[in-house]
CSV table of C-alpha atoms in Angstrom, one decimal:
chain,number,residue,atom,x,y,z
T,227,UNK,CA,-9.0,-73.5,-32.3
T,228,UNK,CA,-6.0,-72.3,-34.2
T,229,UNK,CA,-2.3,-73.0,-33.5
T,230,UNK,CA,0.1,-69.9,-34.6
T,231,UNK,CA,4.2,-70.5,-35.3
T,232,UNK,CA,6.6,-68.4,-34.7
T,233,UNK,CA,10.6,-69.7,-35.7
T,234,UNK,CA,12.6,-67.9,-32.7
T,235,UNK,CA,16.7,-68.3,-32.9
T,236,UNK,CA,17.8,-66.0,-30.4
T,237,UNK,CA,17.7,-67.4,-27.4
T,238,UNK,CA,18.2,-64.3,-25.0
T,239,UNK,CA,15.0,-63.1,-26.6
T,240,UNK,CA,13.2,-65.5,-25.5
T,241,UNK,CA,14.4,-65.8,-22.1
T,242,UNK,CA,13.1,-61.9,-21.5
T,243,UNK,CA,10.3,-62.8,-23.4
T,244,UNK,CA,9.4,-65.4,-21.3
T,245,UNK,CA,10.7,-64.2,-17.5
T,246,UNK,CA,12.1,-65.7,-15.1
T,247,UNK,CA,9.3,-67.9,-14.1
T,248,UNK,CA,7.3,-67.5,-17.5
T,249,UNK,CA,5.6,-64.6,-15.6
T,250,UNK,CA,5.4,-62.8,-19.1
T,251,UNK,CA,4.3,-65.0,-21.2
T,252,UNK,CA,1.3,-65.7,-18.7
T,253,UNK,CA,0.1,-62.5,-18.7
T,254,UNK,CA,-0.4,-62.7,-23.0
T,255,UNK,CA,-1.8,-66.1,-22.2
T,256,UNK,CA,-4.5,-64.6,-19.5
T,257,UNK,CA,-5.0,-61.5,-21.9
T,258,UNK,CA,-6.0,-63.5,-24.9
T,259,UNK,CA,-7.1,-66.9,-23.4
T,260,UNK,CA,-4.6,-69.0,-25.5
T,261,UNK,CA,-2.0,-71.6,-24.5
T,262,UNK,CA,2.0,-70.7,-25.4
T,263,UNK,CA,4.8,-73.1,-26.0
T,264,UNK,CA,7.6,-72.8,-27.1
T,265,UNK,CA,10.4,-75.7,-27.6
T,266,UNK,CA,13.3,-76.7,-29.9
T,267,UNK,CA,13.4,-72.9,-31.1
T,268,UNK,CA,9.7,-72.7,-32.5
T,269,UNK,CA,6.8,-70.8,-30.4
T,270,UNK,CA,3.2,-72.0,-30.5
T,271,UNK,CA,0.2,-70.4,-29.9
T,272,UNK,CA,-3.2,-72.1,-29.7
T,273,UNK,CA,-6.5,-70.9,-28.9
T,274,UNK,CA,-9.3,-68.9,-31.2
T,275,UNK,CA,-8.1,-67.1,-34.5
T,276,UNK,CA,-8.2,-63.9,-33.8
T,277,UNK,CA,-6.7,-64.1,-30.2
T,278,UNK,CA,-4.3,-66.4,-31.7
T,279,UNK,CA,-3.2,-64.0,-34.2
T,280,UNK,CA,-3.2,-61.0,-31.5
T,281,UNK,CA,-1.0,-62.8,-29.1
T,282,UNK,CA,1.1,-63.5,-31.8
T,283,UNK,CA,1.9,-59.9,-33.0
T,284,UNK,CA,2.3,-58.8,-29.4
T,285,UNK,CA,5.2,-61.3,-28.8
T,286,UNK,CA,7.2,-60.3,-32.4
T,287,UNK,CA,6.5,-57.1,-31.0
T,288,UNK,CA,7.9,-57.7,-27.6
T,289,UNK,CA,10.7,-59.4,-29.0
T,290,UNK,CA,11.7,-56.8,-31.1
T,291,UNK,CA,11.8,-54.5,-27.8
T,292,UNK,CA,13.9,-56.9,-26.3
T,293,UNK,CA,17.0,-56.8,-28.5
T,294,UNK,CA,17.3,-52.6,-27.2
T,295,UNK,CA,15.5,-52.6,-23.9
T,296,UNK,CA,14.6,-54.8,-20.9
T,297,UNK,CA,10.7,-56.0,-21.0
T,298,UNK,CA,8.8,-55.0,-18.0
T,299,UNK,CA,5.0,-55.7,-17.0
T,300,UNK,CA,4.1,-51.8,-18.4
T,301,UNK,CA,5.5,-52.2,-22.0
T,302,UNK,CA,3.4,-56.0,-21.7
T,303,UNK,CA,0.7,-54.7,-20.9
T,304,UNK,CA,0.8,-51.4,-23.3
T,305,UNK,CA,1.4,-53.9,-26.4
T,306,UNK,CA,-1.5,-56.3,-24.8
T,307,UNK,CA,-3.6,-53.4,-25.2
T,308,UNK,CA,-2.7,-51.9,-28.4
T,309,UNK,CA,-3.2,-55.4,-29.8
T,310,UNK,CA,-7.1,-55.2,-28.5
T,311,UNK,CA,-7.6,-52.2,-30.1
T,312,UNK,CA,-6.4,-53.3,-33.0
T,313,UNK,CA,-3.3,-50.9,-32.8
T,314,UNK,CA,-0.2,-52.7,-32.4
T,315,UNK,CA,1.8,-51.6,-35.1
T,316,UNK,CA,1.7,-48.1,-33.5
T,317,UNK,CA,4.4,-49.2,-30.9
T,318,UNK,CA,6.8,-49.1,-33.7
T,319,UNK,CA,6.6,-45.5,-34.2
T,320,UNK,CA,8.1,-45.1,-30.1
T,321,UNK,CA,10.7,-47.5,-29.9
T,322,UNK,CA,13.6,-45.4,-31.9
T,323,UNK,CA,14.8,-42.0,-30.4
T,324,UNK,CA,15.9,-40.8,-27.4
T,325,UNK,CA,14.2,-37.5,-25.6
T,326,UNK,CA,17.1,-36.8,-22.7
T,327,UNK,CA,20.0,-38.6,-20.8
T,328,UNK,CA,19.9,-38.2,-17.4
T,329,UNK,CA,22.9,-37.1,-15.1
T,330,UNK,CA,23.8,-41.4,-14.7
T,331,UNK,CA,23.5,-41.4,-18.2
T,332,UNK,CA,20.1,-43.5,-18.5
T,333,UNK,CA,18.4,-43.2,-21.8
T,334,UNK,CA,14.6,-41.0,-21.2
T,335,UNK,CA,12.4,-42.6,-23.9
T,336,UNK,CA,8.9,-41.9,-24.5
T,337,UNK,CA,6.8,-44.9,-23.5
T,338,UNK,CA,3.7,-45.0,-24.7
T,339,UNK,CA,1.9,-43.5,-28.4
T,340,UNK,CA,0.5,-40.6,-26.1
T,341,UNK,CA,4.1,-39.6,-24.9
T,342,UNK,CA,5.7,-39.5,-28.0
T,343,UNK,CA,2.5,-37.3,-29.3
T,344,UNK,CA,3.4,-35.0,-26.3
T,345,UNK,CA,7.1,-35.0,-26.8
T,346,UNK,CA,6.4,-33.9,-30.4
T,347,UNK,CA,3.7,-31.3,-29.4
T,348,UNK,CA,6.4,-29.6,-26.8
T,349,UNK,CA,9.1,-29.4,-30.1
T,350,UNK,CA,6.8,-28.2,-32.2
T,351,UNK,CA,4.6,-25.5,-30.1
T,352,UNK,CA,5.8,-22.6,-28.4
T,353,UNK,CA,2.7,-23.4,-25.8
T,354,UNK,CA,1.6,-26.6,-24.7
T,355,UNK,CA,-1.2,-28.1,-22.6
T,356,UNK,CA,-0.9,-31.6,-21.7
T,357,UNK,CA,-4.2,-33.1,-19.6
T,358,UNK,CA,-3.8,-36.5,-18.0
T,359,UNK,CA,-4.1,-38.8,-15.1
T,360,UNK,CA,-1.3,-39.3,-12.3
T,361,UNK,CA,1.9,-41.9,-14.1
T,362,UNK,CA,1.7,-40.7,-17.4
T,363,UNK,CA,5.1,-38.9,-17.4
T,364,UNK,CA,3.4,-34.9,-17.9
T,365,UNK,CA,5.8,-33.4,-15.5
T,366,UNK,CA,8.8,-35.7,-15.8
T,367,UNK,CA,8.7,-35.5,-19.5
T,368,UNK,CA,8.6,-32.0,-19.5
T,369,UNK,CA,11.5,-31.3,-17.3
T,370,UNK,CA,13.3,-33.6,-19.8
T,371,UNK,CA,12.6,-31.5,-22.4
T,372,UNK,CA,13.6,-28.4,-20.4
T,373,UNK,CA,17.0,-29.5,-19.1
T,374,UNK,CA,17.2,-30.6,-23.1
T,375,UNK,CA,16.7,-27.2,-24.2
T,376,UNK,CA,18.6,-25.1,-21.3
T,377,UNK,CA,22.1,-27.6,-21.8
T,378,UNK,CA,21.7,-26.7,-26.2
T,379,UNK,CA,21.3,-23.1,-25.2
T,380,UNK,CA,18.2,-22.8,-26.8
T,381,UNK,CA,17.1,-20.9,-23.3
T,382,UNK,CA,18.8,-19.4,-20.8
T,383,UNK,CA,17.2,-20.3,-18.1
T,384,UNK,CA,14.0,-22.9,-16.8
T,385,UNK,CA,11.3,-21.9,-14.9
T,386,UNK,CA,9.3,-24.7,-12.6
T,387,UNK,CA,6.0,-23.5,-10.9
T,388,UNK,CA,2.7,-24.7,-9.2
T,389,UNK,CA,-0.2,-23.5,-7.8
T,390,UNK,CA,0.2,-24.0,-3.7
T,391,UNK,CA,-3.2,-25.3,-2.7
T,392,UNK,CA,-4.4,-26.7,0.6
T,393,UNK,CA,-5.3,-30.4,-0.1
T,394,UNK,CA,-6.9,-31.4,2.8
T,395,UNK,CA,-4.5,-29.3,4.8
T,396,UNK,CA,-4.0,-25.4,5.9
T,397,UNK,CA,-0.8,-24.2,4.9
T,398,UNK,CA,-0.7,-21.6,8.0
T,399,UNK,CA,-0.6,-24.5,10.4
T,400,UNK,CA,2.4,-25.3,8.8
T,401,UNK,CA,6.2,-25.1,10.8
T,402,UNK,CA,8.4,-22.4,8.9
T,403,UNK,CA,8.2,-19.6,6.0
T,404,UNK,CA,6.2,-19.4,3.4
T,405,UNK,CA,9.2,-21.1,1.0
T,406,UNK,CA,9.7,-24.0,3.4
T,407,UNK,CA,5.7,-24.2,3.1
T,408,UNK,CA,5.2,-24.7,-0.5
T,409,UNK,CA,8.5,-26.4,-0.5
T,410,UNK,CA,6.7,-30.1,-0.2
T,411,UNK,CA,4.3,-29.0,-3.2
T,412,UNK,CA,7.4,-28.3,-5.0
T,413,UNK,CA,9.1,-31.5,-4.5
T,414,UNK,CA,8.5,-33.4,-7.6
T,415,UNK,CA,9.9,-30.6,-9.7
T,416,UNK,CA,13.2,-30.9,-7.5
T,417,UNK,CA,13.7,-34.9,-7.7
T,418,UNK,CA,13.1,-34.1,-11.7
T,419,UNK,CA,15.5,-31.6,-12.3
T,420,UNK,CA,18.5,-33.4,-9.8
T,421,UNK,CA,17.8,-36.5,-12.2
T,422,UNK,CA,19.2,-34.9,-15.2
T,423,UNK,CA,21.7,-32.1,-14.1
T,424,UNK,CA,23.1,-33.9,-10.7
T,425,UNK,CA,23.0,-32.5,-7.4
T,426,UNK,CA,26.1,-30.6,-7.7
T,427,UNK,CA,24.9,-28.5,-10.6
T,428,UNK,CA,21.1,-28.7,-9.9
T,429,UNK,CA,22.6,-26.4,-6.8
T,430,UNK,CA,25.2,-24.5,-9.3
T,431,UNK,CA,22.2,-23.5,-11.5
T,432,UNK,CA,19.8,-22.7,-8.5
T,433,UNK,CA,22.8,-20.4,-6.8
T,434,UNK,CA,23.1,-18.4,-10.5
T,435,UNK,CA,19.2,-18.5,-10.7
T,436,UNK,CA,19.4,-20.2,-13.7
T,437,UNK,CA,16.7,-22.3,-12.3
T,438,UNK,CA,14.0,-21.2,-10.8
T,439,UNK,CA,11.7,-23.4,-9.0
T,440,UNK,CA,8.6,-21.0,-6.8
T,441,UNK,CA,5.2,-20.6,-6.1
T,442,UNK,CA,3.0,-19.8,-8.7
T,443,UNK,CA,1.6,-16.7,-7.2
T,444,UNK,CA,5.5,-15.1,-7.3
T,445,UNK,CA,5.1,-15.3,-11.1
T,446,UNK,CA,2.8,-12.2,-11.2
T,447,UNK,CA,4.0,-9.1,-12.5
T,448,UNK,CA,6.6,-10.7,-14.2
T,449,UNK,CA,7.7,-11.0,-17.9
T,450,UNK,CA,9.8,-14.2,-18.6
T,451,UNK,CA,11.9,-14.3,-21.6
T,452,UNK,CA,14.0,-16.7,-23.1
T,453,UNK,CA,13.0,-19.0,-20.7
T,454,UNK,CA,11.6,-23.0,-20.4
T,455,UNK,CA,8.5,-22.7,-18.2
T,456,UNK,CA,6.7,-25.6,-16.7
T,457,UNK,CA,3.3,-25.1,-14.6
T,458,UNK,CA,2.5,-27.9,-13.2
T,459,UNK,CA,-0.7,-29.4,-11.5
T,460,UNK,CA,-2.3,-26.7,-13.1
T,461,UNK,CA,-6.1,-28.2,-12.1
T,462,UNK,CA,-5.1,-26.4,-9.3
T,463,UNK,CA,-5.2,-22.7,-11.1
T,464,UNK,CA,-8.5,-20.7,-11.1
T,465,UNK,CA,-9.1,-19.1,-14.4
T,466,UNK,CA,-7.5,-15.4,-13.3
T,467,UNK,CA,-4.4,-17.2,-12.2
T,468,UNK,CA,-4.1,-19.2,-15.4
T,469,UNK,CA,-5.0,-15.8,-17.9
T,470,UNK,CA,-1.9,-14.4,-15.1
T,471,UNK,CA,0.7,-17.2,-15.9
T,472,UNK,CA,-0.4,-17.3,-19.7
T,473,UNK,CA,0.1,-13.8,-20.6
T,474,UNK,CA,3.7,-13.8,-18.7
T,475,UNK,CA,5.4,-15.6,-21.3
T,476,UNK,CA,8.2,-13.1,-23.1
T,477,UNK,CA,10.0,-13.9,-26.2
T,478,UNK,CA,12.1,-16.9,-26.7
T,479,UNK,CA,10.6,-18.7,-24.7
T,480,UNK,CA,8.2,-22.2,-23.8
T,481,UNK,CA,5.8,-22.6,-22.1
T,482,UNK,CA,4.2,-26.2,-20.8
T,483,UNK,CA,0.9,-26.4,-18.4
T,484,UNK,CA,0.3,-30.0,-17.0
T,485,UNK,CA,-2.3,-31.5,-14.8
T,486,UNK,CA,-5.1,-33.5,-13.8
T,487,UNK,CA,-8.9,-32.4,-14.2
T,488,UNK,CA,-9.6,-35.5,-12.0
T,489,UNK,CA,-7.8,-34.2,-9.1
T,490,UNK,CA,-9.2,-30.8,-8.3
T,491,UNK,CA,-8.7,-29.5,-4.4
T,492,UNK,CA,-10.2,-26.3,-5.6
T,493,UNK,CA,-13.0,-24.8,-4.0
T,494,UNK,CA,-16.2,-26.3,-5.5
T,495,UNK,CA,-17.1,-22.8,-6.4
T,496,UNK,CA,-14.0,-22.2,-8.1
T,497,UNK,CA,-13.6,-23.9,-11.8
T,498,UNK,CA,-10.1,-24.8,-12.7
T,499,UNK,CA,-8.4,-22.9,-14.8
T,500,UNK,CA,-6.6,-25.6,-16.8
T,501,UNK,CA,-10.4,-26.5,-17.9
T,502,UNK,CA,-11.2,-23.5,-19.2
T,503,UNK,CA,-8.2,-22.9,-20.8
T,504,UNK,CA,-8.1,-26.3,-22.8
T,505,UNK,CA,-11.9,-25.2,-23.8
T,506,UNK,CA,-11.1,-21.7,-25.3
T,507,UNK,CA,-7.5,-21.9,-26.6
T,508,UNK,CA,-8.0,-25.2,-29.1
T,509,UNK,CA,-7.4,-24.4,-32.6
T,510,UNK,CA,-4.6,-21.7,-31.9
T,511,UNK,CA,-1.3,-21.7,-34.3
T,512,UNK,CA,1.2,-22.6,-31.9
T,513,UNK,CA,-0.8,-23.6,-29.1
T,514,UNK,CA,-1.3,-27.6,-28.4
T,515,UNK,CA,-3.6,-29.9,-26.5
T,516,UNK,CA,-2.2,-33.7,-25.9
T,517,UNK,CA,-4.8,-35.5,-23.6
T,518,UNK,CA,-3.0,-38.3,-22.0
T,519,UNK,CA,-5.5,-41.5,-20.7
T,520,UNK,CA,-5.3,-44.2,-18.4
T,521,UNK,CA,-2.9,-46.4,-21.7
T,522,UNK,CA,-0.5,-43.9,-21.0
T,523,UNK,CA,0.2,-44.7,-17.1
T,524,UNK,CA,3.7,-46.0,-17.1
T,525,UNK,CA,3.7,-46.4,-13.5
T,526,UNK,CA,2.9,-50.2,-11.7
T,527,UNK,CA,0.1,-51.8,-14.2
T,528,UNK,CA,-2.3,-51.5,-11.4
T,529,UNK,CA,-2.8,-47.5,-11.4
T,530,UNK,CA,-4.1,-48.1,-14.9
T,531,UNK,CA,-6.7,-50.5,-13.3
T,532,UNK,CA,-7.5,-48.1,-10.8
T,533,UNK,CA,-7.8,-45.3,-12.7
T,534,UNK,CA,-10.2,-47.1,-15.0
T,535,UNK,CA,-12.3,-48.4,-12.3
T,536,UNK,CA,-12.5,-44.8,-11.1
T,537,UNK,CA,-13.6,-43.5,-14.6
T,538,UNK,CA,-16.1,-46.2,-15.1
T,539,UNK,CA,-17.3,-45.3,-11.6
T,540,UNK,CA,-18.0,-41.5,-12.5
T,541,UNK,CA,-19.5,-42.4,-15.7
T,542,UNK,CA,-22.2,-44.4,-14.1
């Protein structure tokens, strides 16, 4: 057994390092099996050397997030498990820059190693695929970068589609048209795009069709230039309807395809087209492929357990 110092002189710090009932600094404690202390301004750590000395980066890690941002359980847990991997110094690379300001004015900042990857991919590539459970920000990042792009007049207008697929329900038995129909698959993509324009100009935009949020199956025929196009849940494509949306992109503009290979309501005949198309389009100038995991959840700490559990579970 080891005990590892750490001289601490801002006291705030160490309030948000610690929580209001020393919530946070139980969870390091749990995660490495060590005991913390901390009093008259010096922290102690004791337990086995190497957890020791893990714990121990985590917190001047953590603290160093606490003089810009408040510390929640996902950015303790994401440092926990950087730290395991050996990886810790990595957070350093996401905790400058800014990727979008909402319409309240709240900061959007990548998260996690894998979002900043993604966020860089997007800049970078005119397409990009991004393949990743449910929490890891895919679609909200996206429309970030979208609304980013359409307010600099880089486009002139964004485009928002997915596939409408019965998931455990017929869409005929459905009250209304076909818009109101789809309307609930759409939903997401609405919430996203009222977060960083406002309702009063998300309505503005969608009047001058400036915005277009439909169906994926009203994108055929089409050619779509200087445009930011997002197709989301694309697991939900079959291969012709992906080769459709792929080969509508025009000049000028971007093109992002999100989704989850894990949650597939197609036919078990059909093979997604999102699959496929991560198989054959690797290795393309232009063209990248960010695989977002379970570290990347940013959502409650406990759909990263889950999600594990469930991977672990189809492995065996």
């Amino acid at each position: 057994m080891v005990t590892k110092e750490l001289l601490i002189n801002n006291v705030e710090s160490v309030k948000k390092l610690f929580g209001g009932l020393d919530e946070n600094t139980i969870i390091i404690e749990n995660a490495f099996d060590v005991k913390i202390n901390f009093i008259n301004g010096s922290l102690s750590i004791l337990g086995e050397e190497e957890n020791a000395e893990k714990a121990l980066r985590v917190i001047q890690k953590l603290l160093k997030i606490s003089l810009k941002e408040n510390l929640d359980v996902g950015k303790i847990n994401y440092c926990i498990e950087l730290a395991k991997d050996g990886n810790i110094d990595e957070i350093d690379s996401i905790l400058e820059g800014v990727v979008a300001v909402t319409y309240r004015g709240k900061q959007v900042k990548c998260k996690t190693v894998g979002q900043k990857d993604y966020v860089e991919a997007i800049k970078k590539n005119t397409l990009t695929l991004c393949v990743g459970p449910a929490g890891t920000g895919k679609t909200y990042l996206a429309v970030a970068l979208a609304v980013l792009a359409f307010k600099s007049k880089e486009v002139d207008k964004i485009i928002l589609t997915r596939p409408a697929v019965e998931a455990g329900e017929k869409l005929g038995f459905l009250p209304g048209d076909l818009q109101s129909k789809v309307d609930p698959y759409l939903r997401p993509l609405y919430d996203a795009l009222q977060e960083f324009f406002g309702m009063e100009n998300y309505l503005k935009y969608i009047e001058k069709q400036a915005i277009e949020i439909a169906p994926l199956a009203y994108m055929r025929g089409r050619t779509l230039n200087n445009a930011f196009i997002i197709l989301d849940e694309a697991q939900n494509t079959t291969n012709e309807q992906m080769k459709m949306f792929l080969t509508r992109m025009g000049e000028g503009s971007k093109m992002i395809v999100t989704g989850d290979l894990t949650q597939i309501d197609l036919p078990k005949e059909k093979t997604s087209g999102l699959k496929i198309a991560t198989r054959i389009l690797r290795n393309i100038d232009k063209i990248a492929i960010v695989e977002l995991t379970a570290k990347d959840v940013v959502r409650h700490p406990l759909v990263m357990k889950i999600i594990k559990a469930y991977d672990n579970s189809e492995k065996k």
